[in-house]
Short mmCIF file of C-alpha atoms in Angstrom, two decimals:
data_model
loop_
_atom_site.label_atom_id
_atom_site.label_comp_id
_atom_site.label_asym_id
_atom_site.label_seq_id
_atom_site.Cartn_x
_atom_site.Cartn_y
_atom_site.Cartn_z
CA MET A 218 14.88 -8.29 48.33
CA THR A 219 15.29 -4.95 46.46
CA SER A 220 17.96 -2.33 47.03
CA SER A 221 16.00 0.68 45.83
CA GLY A 222 15.82 2.15 49.32
CA VAL A 223 12.17 3.02 48.87
CA ARG A 224 10.23 2.85 52.13
CA GLY A 225 6.61 3.53 52.84
CA SER A 226 5.60 6.92 54.09
CA ASN A 227 4.53 5.33 57.42
CA PHE A 228 7.79 3.44 57.92
CA SER A 229 8.96 3.08 61.53
CA ILE A 230 11.40 0.97 63.59
CA GLY A 231 8.81 -0.08 66.06
CA GLY A 232 6.67 1.23 68.91
CA GLU A 233 7.94 3.21 71.89
CA GLN A 234 6.16 1.02 74.48
CA ALA A 235 6.52 -2.73 74.87
CA GLU A 236 2.77 -3.40 74.74
CA ALA A 237 2.43 -1.54 71.42
CA ASP A 238 5.66 -2.59 69.74
CA PRO A 239 5.16 -4.85 66.72
CA LEU A 240 8.92 -5.48 66.50
CA LEU A 241 9.59 -6.42 70.13
CA LYS A 242 9.77 -10.17 69.57
CA GLU A 243 11.78 -10.06 66.33
CA ALA A 244 14.09 -7.18 67.12
CA PHE A 245 14.59 -7.54 70.86
CA TYR A 246 18.11 -6.45 71.88
CA GLU A 247 19.68 -8.84 74.34
CA SER A 248 21.62 -6.43 76.50
CA ASP A 249 23.85 -7.20 79.42
CA ASP A 250 20.95 -6.23 81.65
CA TYR A 251 18.68 -8.83 80.08
CA ARG A 252 21.37 -11.49 80.51
CA THR A 253 21.69 -10.47 84.16
CA VAL A 254 18.00 -10.91 84.74
CA LEU A 255 17.99 -14.21 82.89
CA SER A 256 20.92 -15.55 84.88
CA LYS A 257 20.04 -18.23 87.44
CA GLU A 258 23.20 -17.44 89.40
CA ASP A 259 23.06 -13.65 89.50
CA PRO A 260 20.85 -12.69 92.49
CA ARG A 261 19.96 -9.23 91.31
CA CYS A 262 16.18 -9.23 90.95
CA PHE A 263 14.95 -5.60 91.37
CA VAL A 264 15.08 -4.00 87.92
CA ILE A 265 15.21 -0.24 88.52
CA ALA A 266 15.09 2.27 85.63
CA ARG A 267 13.52 5.43 84.33
CA THR A 268 10.37 5.14 82.22
CA GLY A 269 11.24 4.28 78.64
CA SER A 270 14.37 2.33 79.53
CA GLY A 271 12.97 -1.04 78.45
CA LYS A 272 11.98 -2.67 81.78
CA SER A 273 8.61 -3.99 80.48
CA ALA A 274 10.16 -5.05 77.14
CA LEU A 275 12.78 -7.05 79.06
CA LEU A 276 10.21 -8.90 81.17
CA GLN A 277 7.89 -9.48 78.25
CA HIS A 278 10.69 -11.01 76.18
CA LEU A 279 11.70 -13.24 79.16
CA GLU A 280 8.10 -14.42 79.39
CA GLU A 281 7.84 -15.11 75.67
CA GLU A 282 11.20 -16.96 75.42
CA HIS A 283 10.75 -19.01 78.57
CA ALA A 284 6.96 -19.32 78.83
CA GLU A 285 6.99 -22.65 80.63
CA HIS A 286 9.18 -21.29 83.35
CA VAL A 287 7.67 -17.83 83.94
CA VAL A 288 4.76 -16.86 86.22
CA ARG A 289 3.47 -13.26 85.86
CA VAL A 290 1.74 -11.60 88.79
CA ALA A 291 -0.33 -8.53 87.91
CA PRO A 292 -0.70 -6.13 90.88
CA GLU A 293 -4.09 -4.89 89.69
CA ASP A 294 -5.48 -8.45 89.96
CA LEU A 295 -4.82 -8.79 93.68
CA SER A 296 -7.66 -6.76 95.24
CA LEU A 297 -5.19 -4.82 97.30
CA SER A 298 -7.28 -1.69 96.87
CA TYR A 299 -10.15 -3.57 98.55
CA ILE A 300 -7.95 -4.18 101.57
CA THR A 301 -6.66 -0.67 101.97
CA ASN A 302 -10.17 0.77 101.77
CA LEU A 303 -11.42 -1.32 104.65
CA GLY A 304 -12.49 0.65 107.73
CA ILE A 305 -10.46 -1.63 109.94
CA MET A 306 -7.26 -0.69 108.11
CA ARG A 307 -7.97 3.00 108.61
CA TYR A 308 -8.66 2.28 112.27
CA LEU A 309 -5.38 0.45 112.74
CA ASP A 310 -3.59 3.25 110.86
CA GLU A 311 -5.04 5.79 113.33
CA LEU A 312 -3.55 3.70 116.13
CA GLU A 313 -0.17 3.73 114.30
CA VAL A 314 -0.18 -0.08 114.07
CA SER A 315 2.32 -1.19 111.42
CA LEU A 316 0.64 -3.26 108.79
CA ASP A 317 3.89 -4.37 107.17
CA PRO A 318 3.76 -7.99 108.54
CA LEU A 319 0.26 -8.39 107.11
CA PHE A 320 1.33 -7.09 103.69
CA ILE A 321 4.45 -9.20 103.65
CA ALA A 322 2.39 -12.29 104.43
CA LEU A 323 -0.10 -11.45 101.68
CA TRP A 324 2.72 -11.20 99.12
CA LYS A 325 4.25 -14.47 100.22
CA HIS A 326 0.87 -16.22 100.13
CA VAL A 327 0.10 -14.97 96.62
CA LEU A 328 3.52 -15.91 95.28
CA LEU A 329 3.46 -19.33 96.94
CA VAL A 330 0.07 -20.26 95.54
CA GLU A 331 0.89 -19.00 92.05
CA LEU A 332 4.06 -21.04 92.05
CA ILE A 333 2.25 -24.18 93.15
CA ARG A 334 -0.48 -23.71 90.59
CA HIS A 335 2.09 -23.24 87.89
CA ARG A 336 4.30 -26.12 88.92
CA TYR A 337 1.51 -28.71 89.18
CA SER A 338 -1.09 -27.18 86.84
CA VAL A 339 -3.58 -27.01 89.68
CA ASP A 340 -6.81 -25.86 88.08
CA SER A 341 -9.40 -28.12 89.64
CA TYR A 342 -10.33 -29.91 92.87
CA ALA A 343 -9.01 -33.23 91.52
CA ALA A 344 -5.66 -31.65 90.57
CA LYS A 345 -5.43 -30.12 93.98
CA MET A 346 -6.03 -33.47 95.71
CA ASN A 347 -3.46 -35.21 93.48
CA PHE A 348 -0.90 -32.55 94.32
CA LEU A 349 -1.53 -32.75 98.05
CA THR A 350 -1.39 -36.53 98.07
CA SER A 351 1.86 -36.57 96.15
CA LEU A 352 3.47 -33.92 98.30
CA ARG A 353 2.28 -35.46 101.58
CA ASP A 354 3.87 -38.73 100.56
CA LYS A 355 7.11 -36.97 99.73
CA ILE A 356 7.38 -35.22 103.11
CA LYS A 357 5.76 -37.83 105.35
CA ARG A 358 8.92 -38.35 107.41
CA ASP A 359 9.28 -34.64 108.26
CA PRO A 360 6.78 -33.49 110.98
CA ALA A 361 7.58 -29.78 110.46
CA LYS A 362 6.86 -29.99 106.74
CA ARG A 363 3.65 -31.92 107.38
CA ALA A 364 2.47 -29.15 109.72
CA ALA A 365 3.40 -26.54 107.10
CA LEU A 366 1.33 -28.34 104.53
CA ASP A 367 -1.73 -28.03 106.83
CA TYR A 368 -1.53 -24.31 105.95
CA LEU A 369 -2.78 -25.17 102.46
CA GLU A 370 -5.70 -27.10 103.84
CA GLU A 371 -6.75 -24.21 106.06
CA PHE A 372 -8.07 -22.36 103.04
CA GLN A 373 -9.82 -25.41 101.63
CA ASP A 374 -11.08 -24.93 98.06
CA ARG A 375 -10.63 -21.14 98.18
CA PHE A 376 -6.87 -21.63 98.17
CA TRP A 377 -7.00 -22.44 94.49
CA VAL A 378 -9.26 -19.72 93.22
CA GLU A 379 -8.04 -16.50 91.60
CA ALA A 380 -5.45 -14.43 93.46
CA ASP A 381 -7.78 -11.63 94.37
CA GLU A 382 -10.21 -14.01 96.11
CA ARG A 383 -7.38 -15.55 98.09
CA VAL A 384 -6.25 -12.09 99.22
CA ARG A 385 -9.77 -11.32 100.41
CA GLU A 386 -9.88 -14.64 102.26
CA ILE A 387 -6.78 -13.82 104.27
CA THR A 388 -7.96 -10.34 104.93
CA GLU A 389 -11.38 -11.55 106.17
CA LYS A 390 -9.67 -13.87 108.64
CA PHE A 391 -7.47 -11.06 109.85
CA GLU A 392 -10.44 -8.76 110.17
CA GLU A 393 -12.30 -11.27 112.30
CA LYS A 394 -9.34 -11.52 114.70
CA ILE A 395 -9.16 -7.76 115.09
CA ASN A 396 -12.92 -7.49 115.68
CA ARG A 397 -12.86 -10.24 118.35
CA GLU A 398 -9.98 -8.54 120.14
CA ALA A 399 -11.61 -5.11 120.02
CA LYS A 400 -14.95 -6.37 121.29
CA GLY A 401 -13.38 -8.50 123.96
CA ALA A 402 -10.95 -7.04 126.45
CA PHE A 403 -11.66 -3.36 125.70
CA GLY A 404 -15.30 -3.21 124.78
CA VAL A 405 -14.56 -0.89 121.85
CA SER A 406 -17.83 -1.57 120.13
CA ASP A 407 -20.79 -3.86 120.23
CA ASN A 408 -20.51 -4.19 116.47
CA PRO A 409 -17.56 -5.35 114.43
CA ILE A 410 -15.18 -2.45 113.80
CA GLY A 411 -15.25 -3.11 110.09
CA THR A 412 -18.99 -2.34 109.98
CA ALA A 413 -18.90 0.67 112.27
CA THR A 414 -18.26 2.99 109.40
CA ALA A 415 -19.68 6.16 111.00
CA THR A 416 -17.71 5.67 114.23
CA ILE A 417 -14.47 5.06 112.37
CA GLY A 418 -15.02 8.04 110.17
CA GLY A 419 -15.27 10.19 113.25
CA GLY A 420 -11.75 9.16 114.31
CA LEU A 421 -12.43 6.29 116.69
CA ALA A 422 -8.80 5.96 117.75
CA ASP A 423 -8.64 9.59 118.81
CA THR A 424 -11.28 9.03 121.48
CA PHE A 425 -9.05 6.83 123.64
CA SER A 426 -6.80 7.95 126.48
CA THR A 427 -3.03 7.74 125.89
CA GLU A 428 -2.77 4.63 128.06
CA THR A 429 -5.71 2.85 126.39
CA ARG A 430 -4.42 3.81 122.98
CA ARG A 431 -0.99 2.38 123.73
CA GLU A 432 -2.51 -0.82 125.07
CA LEU A 433 -4.74 -1.25 122.03
CA THR A 434 -1.85 -0.54 119.66
CA ASP A 435 0.32 -3.19 121.37
CA ARG A 436 -2.46 -5.74 121.39
CA PHE A 437 -3.35 -5.25 117.74
CA GLN A 438 0.30 -5.10 116.69
CA ARG A 439 0.75 -8.58 118.13
CA ILE A 440 -2.11 -9.85 115.99
CA VAL A 441 -0.65 -8.22 112.89
CA ASN A 442 2.77 -9.67 113.61
CA GLU A 443 1.26 -13.14 113.84
CA THR A 444 0.18 -12.95 110.22
CA GLN A 445 3.77 -13.72 109.31
CA MET A 446 2.51 -17.22 110.13
CA ALA A 447 5.11 -19.75 111.03
CA ARG A 448 3.54 -22.38 108.75
CA LEU A 449 3.64 -19.99 105.82
CA ASN A 450 7.33 -19.46 106.29
CA LYS A 451 7.88 -23.17 106.66
CA MET A 452 6.08 -23.64 103.41
CA LEU A 453 8.96 -21.75 101.79
CA LYS A 454 11.21 -24.58 102.91
CA VAL A 455 8.79 -27.06 101.31
CA LEU A 456 8.81 -24.92 98.19
CA ASP A 457 12.61 -25.03 98.06
CA GLU A 458 13.17 -28.68 98.88
CA ASP A 459 10.13 -30.47 97.59
CA ILE A 460 8.31 -28.38 94.97
CA LEU A 461 11.05 -26.54 93.07
CA GLU A 462 13.65 -29.05 94.15
CA SER A 463 15.15 -29.61 90.72
CA ARG A 464 17.03 -27.23 88.41
CA GLN A 465 14.71 -28.26 85.60
CA ASN A 466 11.86 -26.71 87.62
CA PHE A 467 13.63 -23.34 87.90
CA THR A 468 10.89 -20.64 87.80
CA TYR A 469 10.88 -16.91 87.23
CA VAL A 470 8.14 -14.75 88.73
CA VAL A 471 7.80 -11.38 87.03
CA ILE A 472 5.97 -8.41 88.65
CA ASP A 473 5.64 -5.25 86.59
CA ASP A 474 3.30 -2.21 86.36
CA LEU A 475 3.71 -1.18 90.02
CA ASP A 476 3.64 2.46 88.83
CA ARG A 477 0.02 2.17 87.61
CA ASP A 478 -3.13 2.99 89.55
CA TRP A 479 -3.39 -0.42 91.13
CA VAL A 480 -3.91 0.79 94.68
CA ASP A 481 -4.42 3.97 96.66
CA GLU A 482 -1.29 6.07 96.57
CA ARG A 483 -1.34 6.38 100.39
CA VAL A 484 -0.25 2.80 100.78
CA ALA A 485 1.35 2.02 97.46
CA ASN A 486 4.86 2.64 98.80
CA ALA A 487 4.17 0.48 101.84
CA LEU A 488 2.94 -2.37 99.72
CA ILE A 489 5.89 -2.15 97.36
CA ARG A 490 8.31 -1.97 100.20
CA CYS A 491 6.72 -5.08 101.70
CA LEU A 492 6.95 -6.86 98.37
CA PHE A 493 10.68 -6.19 98.38
CA ARG A 494 10.93 -7.75 101.90
CA ALA A 495 8.92 -10.77 100.79
CA VAL A 496 11.22 -11.21 97.74
CA LEU A 497 14.24 -11.00 100.05
CA ASP A 498 12.81 -13.92 102.11
CA LEU A 499 12.15 -15.89 98.92
CA GLN A 500 15.83 -15.65 98.00
CA ARG A 501 16.33 -18.83 100.05
CA VAL A 502 14.46 -20.81 97.40
CA ARG A 503 17.33 -21.90 95.16
CA ASN A 504 15.41 -22.56 91.92
CA LEU A 505 13.31 -19.40 92.08
CA LYS A 506 13.94 -15.87 90.91
CA VAL A 507 11.33 -13.20 91.62
CA ILE A 508 11.91 -10.23 89.32
CA VAL A 509 10.35 -6.87 90.24
CA ALA A 510 10.50 -3.97 87.78
CA LEU A 511 10.18 -0.51 89.27
CA ARG A 512 10.65 3.11 88.15
CA THR A 513 13.63 4.87 89.64
CA ASN A 514 11.63 7.64 91.32
CA ILE A 515 9.37 5.16 93.11
CA PHE A 516 12.37 3.08 94.27
CA GLU A 517 14.07 6.12 95.70
CA ASN A 518 10.91 7.04 97.70
CA LEU A 519 10.37 3.68 99.29
CA ASP A 520 11.80 4.83 102.63
CA PHE A 521 13.74 1.64 103.35
CA GLY A 522 15.80 3.27 106.04
CA HIS A 523 13.86 3.06 109.29
CA ARG A 524 11.03 0.79 108.14
CA THR A 525 13.00 -2.33 107.10
CA GLY A 526 15.21 -3.14 110.06
CA GLY A 527 18.41 -1.98 108.38
CA GLN A 528 17.88 -4.04 105.19
CA GLU A 529 18.29 -1.12 102.78
CA GLU A 530 21.85 -2.22 101.84
CA LYS A 531 20.53 -5.68 100.90
CA PHE A 532 17.82 -4.22 98.68
CA ARG A 533 20.30 -2.06 96.89
CA SER A 534 22.75 -4.92 96.40
CA LEU A 535 19.99 -6.90 94.71
CA SER A 536 19.07 -3.99 92.42
CA LEU A 537 19.89 -3.80 88.77
CA HIS A 538 19.87 -0.19 87.55
CA MET A 539 19.29 -0.29 83.77
CA ARG A 540 21.55 1.99 81.77
CA TRP A 541 22.23 2.16 78.08
CA GLY A 542 25.45 3.12 76.34
CA PRO A 543 25.80 4.80 72.91
CA ALA A 544 27.06 1.60 71.26
CA GLU A 545 24.16 -0.47 72.59
CA LEU A 546 21.54 2.05 71.45
CA ARG A 547 23.19 2.18 67.98
CA ASP A 548 23.05 -1.61 67.75
CA LEU A 549 19.43 -1.65 68.97
CA VAL A 550 18.35 0.91 66.33
CA SER A 551 20.30 -0.81 63.56
CA GLY A 552 18.77 -4.16 64.38
CA ARG A 553 15.31 -2.74 64.31
CA LEU A 554 16.03 -0.93 61.06
CA ARG A 555 17.20 -4.11 59.36
CA ILE A 556 14.10 -6.03 60.33
CA ALA A 557 11.60 -3.23 59.58
CA SER A 558 13.30 -2.59 56.21
CA ALA A 559 13.23 -6.24 55.22
CA LYS A 560 9.51 -6.34 55.77
CA GLN A 561 9.20 -3.72 53.01
CA GLY A 562 11.74 -5.40 50.73
CA VAL A 563 14.50 -2.93 51.48
CA GLN A 564 18.05 -3.82 52.54
CA SER A 565 19.73 -1.84 55.34
CA SER A 566 22.60 -3.08 57.45
CA SER A 567 22.83 -0.25 59.95
CA ILE A 568 21.35 3.14 60.83
CA SER A 569 24.39 4.76 59.10
CA ASP A 570 22.95 3.55 55.78
CA VAL A 571 20.02 5.94 55.96
CA LEU A 572 21.38 8.92 57.96
CA PRO A 573 23.32 11.78 56.33
CA ARG A 574 27.06 11.27 56.16
CA ARG A 575 29.36 12.63 58.83
CA ASN A 576 30.66 16.17 58.27
CA THR A 577 33.06 18.47 60.07
CA THR A 578 30.35 20.98 61.03
CA ARG A 579 27.65 18.77 62.48
CA GLY A 580 29.60 15.55 63.12
CA ASP A 581 27.90 12.18 63.19
CA ALA A 582 24.15 12.32 62.66
CA PHE A 583 23.33 9.44 64.96
CA ASP A 584 25.48 10.93 67.73
CA TYR A 585 23.63 14.24 67.20
CA MET A 586 20.28 12.50 67.62
CA LEU A 587 21.52 10.44 70.62
CA GLY A 588 22.70 13.64 72.33
CA ARG A 589 19.07 14.77 72.25
CA THR A 590 17.88 11.74 74.20
CA LEU A 591 18.08 10.74 77.84
CA MET A 592 19.92 7.63 76.54
CA ARG A 593 16.88 5.40 76.62
CA PRO A 594 15.43 3.19 73.86
CA ARG A 595 12.08 4.94 73.86
CA ASP A 596 13.72 8.32 73.16
CA ILE A 597 15.92 7.24 70.20
CA ILE A 598 13.17 5.07 68.71
CA ALA A 599 10.81 8.09 68.85
CA PHE A 600 13.35 10.39 67.25
CA VAL A 601 14.27 7.98 64.45
CA ASN A 602 10.57 7.45 63.67
CA GLU A 603 9.98 11.22 63.53
CA THR A 604 12.88 11.61 61.00
CA PHE A 605 11.45 8.84 58.82
CA ALA A 606 8.08 10.61 58.90
CA MET A 607 9.76 13.82 57.74
CA SER A 608 11.66 12.04 54.94
CA SER A 609 8.39 10.72 53.43
CA GLY A 610 9.95 7.41 52.45
CA ALA A 611 13.02 8.94 50.75
CA ASP A 612 16.11 6.92 50.04
CA ARG A 613 18.16 8.72 52.68
CA ILE A 614 17.32 11.01 55.59
CA SER A 615 18.70 14.54 55.34
CA TRP A 616 19.96 16.95 57.98
CA GLU A 617 16.92 19.04 57.19
CA ASP A 618 14.68 16.05 58.02
CA ILE A 619 16.47 15.61 61.33
CA LYS A 620 16.11 19.32 62.25
CA ASN A 621 12.42 19.39 61.23
CA ALA A 622 11.74 16.17 63.17
CA GLU A 623 13.49 17.60 66.24
CA ASP A 624 10.67 20.15 66.82
CA SER A 625 7.96 17.58 67.14
CA TYR A 626 10.22 15.06 68.93
CA SER A 627 11.35 17.59 71.52
CA TYR A 628 7.85 18.75 72.28
CA LYS A 629 6.69 15.13 72.85
CA ARG A 630 9.76 14.44 75.07
CA LEU A 631 8.95 17.42 77.22
CA LEU A 632 5.41 16.15 77.64
CA ALA A 633 6.78 12.71 78.52
CA LEU A 634 9.04 14.21 81.15
CA ARG A 635 6.00 15.97 82.67
CA ASP A 636 3.97 12.77 82.63
CA GLU A 637 6.80 10.80 84.21
CA TRP A 638 7.00 13.12 87.20
CA LYS A 639 3.58 14.70 87.51
CA MET A 640 2.35 12.23 90.18
CA SER A 641 5.16 13.29 92.51
CA TYR A 642 5.37 16.91 91.33
CA PRO A 643 2.04 18.21 90.02
CA ASP A 644 2.29 21.02 87.46
CA ILE A 645 6.07 20.54 87.12
CA ASP A 646 5.68 21.61 83.48
CA ARG A 647 5.04 25.14 84.83
CA ILE A 648 8.62 25.07 86.10
CA PHE A 649 9.89 23.94 82.73
CA SER A 650 8.07 26.88 81.08
CA VAL A 651 10.03 29.53 82.99
CA PHE A 652 13.09 28.54 80.86
CA ASN A 653 11.28 29.30 77.56
CA GLY A 654 13.51 31.33 75.21
CA ALA A 655 16.61 30.89 77.42
CA VAL A 656 20.10 31.30 75.93
CA VAL A 657 22.43 28.48 77.04
CA PRO A 658 24.66 28.02 78.77
CA MET A 659 23.08 30.31 81.36
CA PRO A 660 25.38 32.01 83.84
CA ARG A 661 24.38 31.50 87.41
CA GLU A 662 22.78 34.99 87.63
CA GLU A 663 20.47 34.34 84.71
CA PHE A 664 19.60 30.86 85.94
CA THR A 665 18.91 32.20 89.43
CA ARG A 666 16.55 34.82 88.01
CA ARG A 667 14.48 32.12 86.30
CA ILE A 668 14.48 29.93 89.42
CA ASP A 669 13.13 32.97 91.34
CA ASP A 670 10.33 33.22 88.76
CA ALA A 671 9.62 29.50 89.31
CA ALA A 672 9.40 30.01 93.09
CA LEU A 673 6.87 32.81 92.55
CA LEU A 674 4.44 30.22 91.22
CA LEU A 675 3.52 29.71 94.89
CA ALA A 676 1.52 32.92 94.60
CA ASP A 677 -0.52 31.56 91.74
CA PRO A 678 -3.84 30.14 93.10
CA TYR A 679 -4.11 27.87 90.07
CA PHE A 680 -0.68 26.25 90.55
CA ARG A 681 -1.24 22.69 91.75
CA GLY A 682 2.29 22.01 92.95
CA SER A 683 2.34 24.37 95.95
CA GLU A 684 3.04 21.59 98.46
CA TRP A 685 6.20 20.23 96.84
CA LEU A 686 7.43 23.61 95.55
CA ASP A 687 7.00 25.20 99.02
CA TYR A 688 9.05 22.36 100.50
CA LEU A 689 11.87 22.70 97.93
CA THR A 690 12.03 26.52 98.22
CA ALA A 691 11.59 26.82 101.99
CA SER A 692 15.22 27.99 102.52
CA MET A 693 14.72 30.78 99.99
CA TRP A 694 12.16 32.35 102.26
CA ASN A 695 13.22 31.23 105.71
CA ASN A 696 17.04 31.18 105.71
CA PRO A 697 18.37 34.69 105.03
CA GLY A 698 21.86 33.74 106.13
CA GLY A 699 22.20 30.74 103.88
CA THR A 700 24.43 30.17 100.85
CA TRP A 701 23.28 30.04 97.22
CA ALA A 702 23.30 26.22 97.43
CA ASP A 703 21.18 26.35 100.63
CA TRP A 704 18.54 28.49 98.93
CA TYR A 705 18.42 26.96 95.46
CA GLY A 706 20.01 23.53 95.94
CA PRO A 707 16.84 21.49 96.53
CA LEU A 708 15.04 22.74 93.37
CA VAL A 709 18.25 22.61 91.30
CA SER A 710 18.80 19.02 92.43
CA LEU A 711 15.33 18.05 91.34
CA LEU A 712 15.75 19.55 87.87
CA TYR A 713 19.13 17.93 87.51
CA ASN A 714 18.09 14.51 88.76
CA ILE A 715 15.11 14.22 86.41
CA GLY A 716 17.41 15.10 83.49
CA PHE A 717 16.03 18.52 82.63
CA ILE A 718 19.19 20.53 83.25
CA GLY A 719 22.93 20.10 83.14
CA CYS A 720 25.61 21.83 85.19
CA THR A 721 28.93 23.37 84.10
CA THR A 722 31.92 23.69 86.44
CA GLY A 723 35.49 24.88 85.90
CA ARG A 724 37.18 26.56 82.98
CA GLN A 725 36.73 23.74 80.53
CA GLY A 726 33.05 24.19 80.49
CA THR A 727 32.14 20.46 80.49
CA VAL A 728 28.44 19.98 80.97
CA ARG A 729 27.52 17.31 83.49
CA TYR A 730 24.22 15.45 83.21
CA VAL A 731 22.64 13.00 85.62
CA ARG A 732 23.17 9.95 83.38
CA THR A 733 26.99 10.19 83.61
CA PHE A 734 27.24 12.01 86.96
CA PRO A 735 24.31 10.67 88.97
CA GLU A 736 25.48 11.91 92.36
CA PHE A 737 26.63 15.38 91.26
CA ALA A 738 23.73 17.42 92.57
CA GLU A 739 23.75 15.72 95.95
CA ARG A 740 26.90 17.53 97.09
CA VAL A 741 26.66 21.15 98.15
CA SER A 742 30.23 21.82 97.06
CA ASN A 743 29.38 20.82 93.47
CA LEU A 744 26.40 23.13 93.33
CA GLU A 745 28.46 26.01 94.75
CA ALA A 746 31.16 25.36 92.12
CA THR A 747 28.61 25.35 89.25
CA VAL A 748 29.11 28.46 87.08
CA GLY A 749 26.62 27.68 84.26
CA PHE A 750 23.43 25.80 83.54
CA THR A 751 21.95 24.41 80.38
CA ILE A 752 18.69 22.86 79.35
CA HIS A 753 19.16 19.30 78.18
CA PRO A 754 19.24 19.22 74.37
CA ALA A 755 16.25 16.88 74.32
CA PHE A 756 14.05 19.72 75.39
CA GLN A 757 15.75 22.72 73.83
CA ALA A 758 13.67 22.83 70.62
CA ALA A 759 10.35 22.58 72.60
CA LEU A 760 11.34 25.53 74.79
CA ASP A 761 12.87 27.59 71.94
CA VAL A 762 16.21 27.50 73.77
CA ARG A 763 19.01 29.14 71.84
CA LEU A 764 22.82 28.61 71.82
CA ASP A 765 24.92 31.72 71.27
CA GLY A 766 21.89 33.62 70.10
CA LEU A 767 20.93 30.89 67.62
CA ARG A 768 18.50 28.05 67.71
CA GLY A 769 20.04 25.23 69.79
CA GLN A 770 22.36 23.11 67.64
#
């Protein structure tokens, strides 16, 4: 190994995303969060974090390190979009029939079968018969368990095919029940509802009287509720006591990518909420841990309150909110630097070896860079890679390299912030743009003027965020007697909670950001007490934000 410090011009400390990170396996940082997920005793199983916080990397490493004990379920492989597009589902939705019991049963079914297939390597008819014979012999003295096992036989050979086909099988059986009910007592149609596309499209449910509608809803709701299936729930007891009965058979199920386009957005939240409820039921299986990774904004929009029978507190108690501290991120970067440098024959023990030395004017270079991130691995890895690109393989990175890299880095982070939130808030980048050229910290008057400009985007026919912006600014137009916090609070809270702005209160002028003060913007008194606002340093260069009349330091 040489000590010349010469690195290639394309040197980097790895990729920003788990699926494109060549150093993930070698340089994975085993944080406290990872150890929590790995723990067989810690019940926290919902991994909640902002994009770029390392959720996928955590699950991928778990899968690689414990391959024999991990089952991965990919949402896009479950044909759930097929289900939600069925005419019968739209029909039941028109009648306001809750489909939650059906969705919960589907999740339980998929997870149960995947666990059995994994535990017994069931990949053929012969393997299936061997498994059933062995299990029947084990539970032959328990009538309830024997009845539960009949549930597996009900699906015959299709029980063991790919997950999407099994989901379709259950849905087809459910559809048949609804069709029989509709054609029977009420004479809704001579044809199965699922095939009466034109009638459904015309709003079939709206043609009924209030009394008939209520009676239909009650009748169909009973059918939906039955899909919880007593035998399916009893199979969970078999899973606990007879399939995963030993600690050596402890199994993790990992479910990720729930933020991708795996299903129609209309029902994505309902399906995820039902997954959480299914996982809650599966907590009774002692040697099983189902781990679900989910972005923070999706988790907060799941509407647990009135749809889960008061179980919101349980979900939150089982949630692990991933957060990174400065020391952890420094260790993560230094570890990656050591491994990446060694591959090029260069010796580096820490990030301090390659950054400019601390000085009284600018302070610590890594702290400076970290202050321009949202304290996530993806941010700091991206910034460090940009500085190496600017240094062109030099022995040591200079302050000039860092400042030059900051322009490109900041622009990409602003785009990433837009991409993270654009599904919920289309054209949110138009809001960011109204702060172009701002001088920070902004007194409330200046900040208010810019927020007013943002609100005026409602008059722009090309602005695609009218629905959400109108909702957040409604008090500005309709509540003339309100306070400043009444008028501007909703939009300020959004910008604060996504990490775009910070708030200053009191004489000391301490800037509060969502990472360290996550509940700050939720209190009206805090917003009323805010005297200044600033754009987060991560985005200042991209927006040409200046501090005291100079380029943001």
